[in-house]
PDB file of C-alpha atoms in Angstrom:
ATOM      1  CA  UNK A  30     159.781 191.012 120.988  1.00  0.00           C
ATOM      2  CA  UNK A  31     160.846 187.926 119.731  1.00  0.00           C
ATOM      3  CA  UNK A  32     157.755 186.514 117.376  1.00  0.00           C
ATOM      4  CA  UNK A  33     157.196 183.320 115.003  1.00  0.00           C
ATOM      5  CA  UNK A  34     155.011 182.486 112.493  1.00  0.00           C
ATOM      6  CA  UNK A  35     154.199 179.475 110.822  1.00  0.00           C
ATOM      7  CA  UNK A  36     153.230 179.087 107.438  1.00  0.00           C
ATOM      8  CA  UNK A  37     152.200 176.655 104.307  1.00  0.00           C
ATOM      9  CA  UNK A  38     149.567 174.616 103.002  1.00  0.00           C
ATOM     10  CA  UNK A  39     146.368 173.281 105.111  1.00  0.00           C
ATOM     11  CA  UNK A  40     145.695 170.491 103.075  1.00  0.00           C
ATOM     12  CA  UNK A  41     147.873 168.029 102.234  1.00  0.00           C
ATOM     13  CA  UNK A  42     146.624 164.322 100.698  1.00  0.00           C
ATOM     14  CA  UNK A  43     147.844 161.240 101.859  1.00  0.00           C
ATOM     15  CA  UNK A  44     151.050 159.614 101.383  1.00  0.00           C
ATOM     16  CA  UNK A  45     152.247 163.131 100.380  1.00  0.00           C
ATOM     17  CA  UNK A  46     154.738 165.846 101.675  1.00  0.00           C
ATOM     18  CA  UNK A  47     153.862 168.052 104.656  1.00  0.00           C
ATOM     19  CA  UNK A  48     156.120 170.924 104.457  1.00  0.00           C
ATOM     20  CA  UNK A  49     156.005 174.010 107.217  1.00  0.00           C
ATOM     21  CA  UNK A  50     157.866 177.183 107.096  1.00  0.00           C
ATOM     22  CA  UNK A  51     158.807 179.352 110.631  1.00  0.00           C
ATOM     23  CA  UNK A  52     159.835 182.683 110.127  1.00  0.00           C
ATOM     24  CA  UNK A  53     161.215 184.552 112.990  1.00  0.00           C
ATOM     25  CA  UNK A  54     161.498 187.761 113.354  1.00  0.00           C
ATOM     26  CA  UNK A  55     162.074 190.378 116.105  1.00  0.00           C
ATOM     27  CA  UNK A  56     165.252 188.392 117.018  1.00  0.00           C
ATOM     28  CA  UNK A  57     168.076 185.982 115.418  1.00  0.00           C
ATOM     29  CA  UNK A  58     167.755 182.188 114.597  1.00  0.00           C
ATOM     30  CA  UNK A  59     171.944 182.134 115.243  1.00  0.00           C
ATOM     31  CA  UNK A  60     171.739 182.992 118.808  1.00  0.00           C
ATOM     32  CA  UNK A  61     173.488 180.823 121.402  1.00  0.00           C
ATOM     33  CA  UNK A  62     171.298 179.920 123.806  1.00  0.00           C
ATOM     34  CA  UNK A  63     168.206 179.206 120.880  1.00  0.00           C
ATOM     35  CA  UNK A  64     167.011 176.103 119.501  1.00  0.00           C
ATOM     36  CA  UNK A  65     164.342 175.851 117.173  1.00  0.00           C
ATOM     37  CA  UNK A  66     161.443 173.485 117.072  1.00  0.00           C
ATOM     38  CA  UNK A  67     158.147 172.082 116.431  1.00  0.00           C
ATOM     39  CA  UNK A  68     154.969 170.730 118.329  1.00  0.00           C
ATOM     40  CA  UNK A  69     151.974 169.255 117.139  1.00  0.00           C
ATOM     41  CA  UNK A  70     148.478 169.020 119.007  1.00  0.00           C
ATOM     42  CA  UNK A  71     145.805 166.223 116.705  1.00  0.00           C
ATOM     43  CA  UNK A  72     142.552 167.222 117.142  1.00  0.00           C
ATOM     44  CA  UNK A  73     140.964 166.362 120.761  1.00  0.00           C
ATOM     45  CA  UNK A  74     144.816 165.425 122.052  1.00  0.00           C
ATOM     46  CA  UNK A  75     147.839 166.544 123.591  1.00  0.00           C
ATOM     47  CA  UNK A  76     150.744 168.173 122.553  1.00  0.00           C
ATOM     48  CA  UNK A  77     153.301 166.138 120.729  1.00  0.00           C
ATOM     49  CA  UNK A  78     157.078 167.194 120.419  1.00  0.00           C
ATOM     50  CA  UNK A  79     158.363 166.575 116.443  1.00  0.00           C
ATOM     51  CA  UNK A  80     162.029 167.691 116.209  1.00  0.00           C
ATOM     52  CA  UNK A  81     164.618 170.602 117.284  1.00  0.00           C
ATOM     53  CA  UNK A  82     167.442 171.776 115.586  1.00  0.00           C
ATOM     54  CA  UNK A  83     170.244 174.186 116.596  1.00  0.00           C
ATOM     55  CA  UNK A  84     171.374 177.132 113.729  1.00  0.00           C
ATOM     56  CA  UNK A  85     174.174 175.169 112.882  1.00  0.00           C
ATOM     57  CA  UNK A  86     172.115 172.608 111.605  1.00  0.00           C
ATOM     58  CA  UNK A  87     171.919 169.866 114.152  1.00  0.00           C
ATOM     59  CA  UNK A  88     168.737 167.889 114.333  1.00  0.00           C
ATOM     60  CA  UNK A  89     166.973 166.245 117.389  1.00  0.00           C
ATOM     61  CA  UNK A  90     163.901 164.056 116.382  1.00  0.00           C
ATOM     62  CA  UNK A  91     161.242 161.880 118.281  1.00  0.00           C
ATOM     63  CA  UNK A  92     161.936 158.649 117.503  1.00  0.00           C
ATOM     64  CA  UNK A  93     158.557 157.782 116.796  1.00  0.00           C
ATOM     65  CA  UNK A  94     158.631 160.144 113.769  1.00  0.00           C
ATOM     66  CA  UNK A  95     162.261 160.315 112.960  1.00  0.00           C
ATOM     67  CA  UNK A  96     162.086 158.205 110.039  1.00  0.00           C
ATOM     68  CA  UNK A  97     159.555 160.293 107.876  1.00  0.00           C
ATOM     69  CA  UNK A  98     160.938 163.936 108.874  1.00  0.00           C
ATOM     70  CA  UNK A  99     163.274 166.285 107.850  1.00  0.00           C
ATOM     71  CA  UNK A 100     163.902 169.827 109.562  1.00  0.00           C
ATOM     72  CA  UNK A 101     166.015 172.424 108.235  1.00  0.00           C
ATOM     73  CA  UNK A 102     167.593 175.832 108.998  1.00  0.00           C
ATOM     74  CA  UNK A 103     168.590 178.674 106.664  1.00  0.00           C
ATOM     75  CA  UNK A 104     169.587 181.298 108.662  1.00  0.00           C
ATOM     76  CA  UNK A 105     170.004 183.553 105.625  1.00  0.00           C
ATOM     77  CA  UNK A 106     166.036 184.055 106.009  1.00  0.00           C
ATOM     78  CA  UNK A 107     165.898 183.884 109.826  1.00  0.00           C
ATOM     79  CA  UNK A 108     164.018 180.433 109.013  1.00  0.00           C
ATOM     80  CA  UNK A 109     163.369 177.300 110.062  1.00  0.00           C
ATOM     81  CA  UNK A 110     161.106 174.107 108.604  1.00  0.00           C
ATOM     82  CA  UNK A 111     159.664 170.733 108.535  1.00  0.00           C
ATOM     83  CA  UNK A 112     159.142 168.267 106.338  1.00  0.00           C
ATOM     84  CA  UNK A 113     156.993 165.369 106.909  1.00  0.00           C
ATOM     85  CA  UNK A 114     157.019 162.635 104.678  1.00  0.00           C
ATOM     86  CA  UNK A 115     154.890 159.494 103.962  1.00  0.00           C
ATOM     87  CA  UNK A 116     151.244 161.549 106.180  1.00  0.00           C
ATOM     88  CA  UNK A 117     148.095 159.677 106.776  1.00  0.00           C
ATOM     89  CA  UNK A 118     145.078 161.672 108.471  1.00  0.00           C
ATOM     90  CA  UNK A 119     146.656 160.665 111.861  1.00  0.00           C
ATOM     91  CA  UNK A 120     148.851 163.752 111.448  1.00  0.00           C
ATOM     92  CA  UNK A 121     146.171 165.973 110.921  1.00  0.00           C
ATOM     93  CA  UNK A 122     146.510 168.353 113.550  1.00  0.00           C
ATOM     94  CA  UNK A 123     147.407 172.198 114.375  1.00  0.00           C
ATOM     95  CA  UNK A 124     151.464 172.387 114.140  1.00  0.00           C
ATOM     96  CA  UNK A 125     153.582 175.080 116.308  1.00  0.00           C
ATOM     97  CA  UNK A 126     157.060 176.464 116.004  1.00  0.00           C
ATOM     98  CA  UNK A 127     158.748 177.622 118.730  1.00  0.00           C
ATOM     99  CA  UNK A 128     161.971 178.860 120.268  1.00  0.00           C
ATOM    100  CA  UNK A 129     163.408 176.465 122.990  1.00  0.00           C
ATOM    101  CA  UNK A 130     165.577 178.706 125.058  1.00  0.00           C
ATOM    102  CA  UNK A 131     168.245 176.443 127.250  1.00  0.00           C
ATOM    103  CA  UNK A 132     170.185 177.832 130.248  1.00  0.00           C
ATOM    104  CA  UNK A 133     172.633 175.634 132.327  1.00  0.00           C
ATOM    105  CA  UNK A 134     170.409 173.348 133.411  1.00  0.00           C
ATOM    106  CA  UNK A 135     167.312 172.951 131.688  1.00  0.00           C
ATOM    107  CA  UNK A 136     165.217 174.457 128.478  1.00  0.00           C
ATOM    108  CA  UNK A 137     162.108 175.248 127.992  1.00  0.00           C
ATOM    109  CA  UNK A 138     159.841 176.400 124.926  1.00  0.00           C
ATOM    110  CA  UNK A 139     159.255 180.089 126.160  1.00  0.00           C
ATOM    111  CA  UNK A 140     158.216 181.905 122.618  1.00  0.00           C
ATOM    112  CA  UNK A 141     155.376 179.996 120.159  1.00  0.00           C
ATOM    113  CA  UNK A 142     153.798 180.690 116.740  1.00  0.00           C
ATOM    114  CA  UNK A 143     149.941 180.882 116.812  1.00  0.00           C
ATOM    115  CA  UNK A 144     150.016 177.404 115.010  1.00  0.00           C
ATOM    116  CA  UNK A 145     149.059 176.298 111.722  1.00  0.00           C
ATOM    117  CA  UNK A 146     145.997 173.558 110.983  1.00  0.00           C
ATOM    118  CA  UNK A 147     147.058 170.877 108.583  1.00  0.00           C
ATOM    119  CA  UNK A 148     144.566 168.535 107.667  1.00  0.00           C
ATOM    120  CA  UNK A 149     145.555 165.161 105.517  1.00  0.00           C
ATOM    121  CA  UNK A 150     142.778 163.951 103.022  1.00  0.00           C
ATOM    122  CA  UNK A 151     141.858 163.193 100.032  1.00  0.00           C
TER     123      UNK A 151
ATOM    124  CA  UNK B  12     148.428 158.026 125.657  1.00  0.00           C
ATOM    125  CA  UNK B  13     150.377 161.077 127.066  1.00  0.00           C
ATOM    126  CA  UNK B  14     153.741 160.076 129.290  1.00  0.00           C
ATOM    127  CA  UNK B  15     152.483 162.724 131.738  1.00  0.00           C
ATOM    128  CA  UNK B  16     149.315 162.797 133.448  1.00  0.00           C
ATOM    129  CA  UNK B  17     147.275 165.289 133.622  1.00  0.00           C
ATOM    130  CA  UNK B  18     143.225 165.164 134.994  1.00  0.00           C
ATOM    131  CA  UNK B  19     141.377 166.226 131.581  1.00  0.00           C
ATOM    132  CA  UNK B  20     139.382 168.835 133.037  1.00  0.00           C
ATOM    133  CA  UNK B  21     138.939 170.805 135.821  1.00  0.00           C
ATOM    134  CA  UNK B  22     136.768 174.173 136.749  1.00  0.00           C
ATOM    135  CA  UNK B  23     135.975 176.252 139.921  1.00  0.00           C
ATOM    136  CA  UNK B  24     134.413 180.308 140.017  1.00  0.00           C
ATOM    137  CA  UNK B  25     135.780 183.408 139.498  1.00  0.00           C
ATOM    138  CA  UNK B  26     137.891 184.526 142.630  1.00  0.00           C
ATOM    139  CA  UNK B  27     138.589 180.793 143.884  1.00  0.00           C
ATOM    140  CA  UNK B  28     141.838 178.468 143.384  1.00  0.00           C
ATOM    141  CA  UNK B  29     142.422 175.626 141.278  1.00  0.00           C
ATOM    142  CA  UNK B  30     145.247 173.062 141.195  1.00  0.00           C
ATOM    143  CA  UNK B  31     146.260 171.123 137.973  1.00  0.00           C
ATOM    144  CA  UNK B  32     148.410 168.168 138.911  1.00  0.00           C
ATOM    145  CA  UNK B  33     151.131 166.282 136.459  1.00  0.00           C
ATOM    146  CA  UNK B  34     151.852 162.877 137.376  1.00  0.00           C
ATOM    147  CA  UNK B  35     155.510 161.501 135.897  1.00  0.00           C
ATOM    148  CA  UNK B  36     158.019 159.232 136.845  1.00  0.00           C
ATOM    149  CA  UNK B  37     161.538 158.870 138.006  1.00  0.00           C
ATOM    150  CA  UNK B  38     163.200 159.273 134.400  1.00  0.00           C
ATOM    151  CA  UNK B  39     161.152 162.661 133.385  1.00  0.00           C
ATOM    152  CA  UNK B  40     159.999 164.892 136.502  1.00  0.00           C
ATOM    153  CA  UNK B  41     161.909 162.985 139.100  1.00  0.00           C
ATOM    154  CA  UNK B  42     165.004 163.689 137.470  1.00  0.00           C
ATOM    155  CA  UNK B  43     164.497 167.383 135.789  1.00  0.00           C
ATOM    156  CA  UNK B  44     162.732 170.213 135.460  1.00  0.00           C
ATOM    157  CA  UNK B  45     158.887 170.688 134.804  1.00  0.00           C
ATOM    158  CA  UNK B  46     157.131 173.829 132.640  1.00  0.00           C
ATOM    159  CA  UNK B  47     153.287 174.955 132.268  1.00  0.00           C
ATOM    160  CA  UNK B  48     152.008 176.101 128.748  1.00  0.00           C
ATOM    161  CA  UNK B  49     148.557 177.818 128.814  1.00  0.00           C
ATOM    162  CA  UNK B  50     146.900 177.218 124.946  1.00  0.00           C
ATOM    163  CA  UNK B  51     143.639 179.504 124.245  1.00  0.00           C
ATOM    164  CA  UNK B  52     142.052 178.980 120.526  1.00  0.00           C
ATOM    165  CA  UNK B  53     143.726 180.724 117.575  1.00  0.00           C
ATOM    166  CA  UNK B  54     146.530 182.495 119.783  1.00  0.00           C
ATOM    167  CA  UNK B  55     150.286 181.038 120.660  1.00  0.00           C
ATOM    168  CA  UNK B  56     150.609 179.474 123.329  1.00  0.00           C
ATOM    169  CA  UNK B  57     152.404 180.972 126.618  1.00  0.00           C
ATOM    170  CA  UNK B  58     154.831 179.427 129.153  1.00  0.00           C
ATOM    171  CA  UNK B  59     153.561 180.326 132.415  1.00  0.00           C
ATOM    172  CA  UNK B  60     156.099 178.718 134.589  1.00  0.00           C
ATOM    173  CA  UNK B  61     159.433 176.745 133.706  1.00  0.00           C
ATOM    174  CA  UNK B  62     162.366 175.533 136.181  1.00  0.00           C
ATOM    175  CA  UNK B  63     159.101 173.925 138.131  1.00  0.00           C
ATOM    176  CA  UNK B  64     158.178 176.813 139.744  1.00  0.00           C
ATOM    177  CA  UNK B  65     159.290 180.557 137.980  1.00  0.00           C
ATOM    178  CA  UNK B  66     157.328 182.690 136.069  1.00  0.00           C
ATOM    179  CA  UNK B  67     158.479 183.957 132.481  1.00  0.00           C
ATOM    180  CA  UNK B  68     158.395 187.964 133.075  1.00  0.00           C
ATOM    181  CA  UNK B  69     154.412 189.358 132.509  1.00  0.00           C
ATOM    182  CA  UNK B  70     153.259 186.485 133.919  1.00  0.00           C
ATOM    183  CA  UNK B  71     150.935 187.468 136.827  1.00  0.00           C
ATOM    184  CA  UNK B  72     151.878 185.901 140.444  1.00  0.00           C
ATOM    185  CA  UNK B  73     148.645 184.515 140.378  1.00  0.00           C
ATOM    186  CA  UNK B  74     150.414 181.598 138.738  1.00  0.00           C
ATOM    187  CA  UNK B  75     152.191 179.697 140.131  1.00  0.00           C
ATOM    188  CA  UNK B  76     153.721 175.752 140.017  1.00  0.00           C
ATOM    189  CA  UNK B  77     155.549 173.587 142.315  1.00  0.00           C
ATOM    190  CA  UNK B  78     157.311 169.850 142.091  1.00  0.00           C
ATOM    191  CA  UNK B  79     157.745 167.287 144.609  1.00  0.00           C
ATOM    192  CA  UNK B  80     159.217 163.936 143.450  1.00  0.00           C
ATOM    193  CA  UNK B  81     157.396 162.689 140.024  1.00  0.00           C
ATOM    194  CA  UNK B  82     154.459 164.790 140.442  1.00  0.00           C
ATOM    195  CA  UNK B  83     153.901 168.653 139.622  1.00  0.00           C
ATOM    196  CA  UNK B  84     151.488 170.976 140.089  1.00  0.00           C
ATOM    197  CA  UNK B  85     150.216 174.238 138.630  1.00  0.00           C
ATOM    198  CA  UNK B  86     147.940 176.733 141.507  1.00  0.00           C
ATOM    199  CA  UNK B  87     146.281 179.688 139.537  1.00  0.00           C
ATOM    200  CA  UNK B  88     144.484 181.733 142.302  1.00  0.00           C
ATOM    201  CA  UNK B  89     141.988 184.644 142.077  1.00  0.00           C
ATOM    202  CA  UNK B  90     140.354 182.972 139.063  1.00  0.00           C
ATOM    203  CA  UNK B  91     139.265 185.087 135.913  1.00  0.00           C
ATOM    204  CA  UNK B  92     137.113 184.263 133.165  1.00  0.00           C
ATOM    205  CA  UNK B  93     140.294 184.952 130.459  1.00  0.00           C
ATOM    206  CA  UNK B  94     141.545 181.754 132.542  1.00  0.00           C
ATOM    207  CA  UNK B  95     139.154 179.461 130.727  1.00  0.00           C
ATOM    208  CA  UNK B  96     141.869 177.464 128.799  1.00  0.00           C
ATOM    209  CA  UNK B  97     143.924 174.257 128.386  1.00  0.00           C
ATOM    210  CA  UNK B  98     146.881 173.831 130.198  1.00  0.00           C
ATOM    211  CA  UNK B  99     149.918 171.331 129.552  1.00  0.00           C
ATOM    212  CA  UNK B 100     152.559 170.180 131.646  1.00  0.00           C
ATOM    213  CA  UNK B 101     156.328 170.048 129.691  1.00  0.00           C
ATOM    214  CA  UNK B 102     159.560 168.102 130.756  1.00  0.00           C
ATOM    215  CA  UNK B 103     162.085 166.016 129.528  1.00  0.00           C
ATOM    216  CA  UNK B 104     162.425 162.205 129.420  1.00  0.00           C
ATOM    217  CA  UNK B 105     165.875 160.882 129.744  1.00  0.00           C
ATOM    218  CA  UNK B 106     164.892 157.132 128.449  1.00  0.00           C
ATOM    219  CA  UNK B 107     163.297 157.622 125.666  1.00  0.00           C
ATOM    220  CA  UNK B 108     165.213 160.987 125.128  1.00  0.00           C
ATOM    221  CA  UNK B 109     162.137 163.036 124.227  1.00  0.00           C
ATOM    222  CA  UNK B 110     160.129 166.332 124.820  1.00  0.00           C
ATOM    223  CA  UNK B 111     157.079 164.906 126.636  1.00  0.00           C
ATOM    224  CA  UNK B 112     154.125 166.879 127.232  1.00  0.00           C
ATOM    225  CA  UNK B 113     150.752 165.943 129.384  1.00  0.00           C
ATOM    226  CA  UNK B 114     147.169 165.377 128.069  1.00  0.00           C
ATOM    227  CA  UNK B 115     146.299 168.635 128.639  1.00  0.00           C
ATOM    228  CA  UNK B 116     143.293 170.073 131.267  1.00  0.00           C
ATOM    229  CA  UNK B 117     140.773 172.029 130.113  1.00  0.00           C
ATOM    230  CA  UNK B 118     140.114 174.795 132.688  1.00  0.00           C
ATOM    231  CA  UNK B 119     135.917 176.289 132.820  1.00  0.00           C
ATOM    232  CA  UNK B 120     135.951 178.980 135.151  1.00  0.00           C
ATOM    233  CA  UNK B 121     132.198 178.572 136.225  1.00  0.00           C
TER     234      UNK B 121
END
């Protein structure tokens, strides 16, 4: 059963680094049909796409955060992260990794970490 | 403000039916595909239907979603109280080329 899991700091102050770790495990970050992403929810909101990549390292980012993030894959670890540059307490919020499986037609997020709370303040 | 629109909250008993509608627009659900994401406190969240209207294997028939046009809708019948939950709406925007997600409806099964 394919499983992720989300880790690093819960605090992080402003104008600093946020920077998330996704392990996955019970499958492989190389296969074909995977891509590998991330999904915020602020507190009292809705869920918020961040970025994709694909294991061979090519990114997809929402434009309306693409110029303060970074996401990575090292598929020597079976990992996958995000970095968030530049945060201000509007980016406080729970963050998710998950797998976003794509057939012929369409993809869909089908397997999600428990999500990690990351709160920016002083 | 979400892209899709979801009512924030919604609630019926045990046993009954509820409906949780997603309203889009001709560039996300009028052109593709919608999913359904269930999200209970301090546990991942689960797909409970993708392609608009097919259920991920485990996931009880109870559930079940439909499209027509820009709108989409999620039916859960035979209501439990593990049901209490938020729900979200998925699909993909080809203008502004994003992952869009509703607001979310918080489910009370009374």
């Amino acid at each position: 059963q394919l499983q992720l899991q989300e880790s690093g700091p819960g605090l992080v102050r402003p104008s600093e680094t946020l920077s998330l770790i996704c392990t996955v495990s019970g499958g492989s970050i190389t296969n074909i049909d995977s891509y590998w992403g991330w999904v915020r929810q602020p507190p009292g909101r809705g869920l918020e796409w961040i970025a994709t990549i694909y294991y061979t390292g090519t990114p997809h980012y929402n434009p309306s955060l693409k110029s303060r993030l970074t996401i990575a894959v090292d598929t020597s670890q079976n990992q996958f992260s995000l970095r968030l540059n530049s945060v201000t307490a509007a980016d406080t919020a729970v963050y998710y990794c998950a797998r976003r499986e794509c057939s012929d037609i369409s993809c869909v997020f089908d397997h999600w970490g428990q999500g990690t709370l990351v709160s920016v303040s002083s | 403000q979400s892209v899709l629109t979801q009512p924030p909250s919604v609630s019926a008993a045990p046993g009954q039916k509820v409906t949780i509608s997603c309203s889009g627009s001709s560039s996300n659900i009028g052109k593709t595909f919608v999913s359904w994401y269930q999200l209970l406190p301090l546990t991942a969240p689960k797909l409970l239907i993708y392609d608009n209207d097919k259920r991920p294997s485990g996931i009880p028939d109870r559930f079940s979603g439909s499209k027509s046009g820009t709108s989409a809708t999620l039916d859960i019948t035979g209501l439990q109280t593990g049901d209490e939950a938020d729900y979200f709406c998925g699909s993909w925007d080809s203008s502004l080329n994003v992952v869009i997600f509703g607001g979310g409806t918080k489910l009370t099964v009374l």
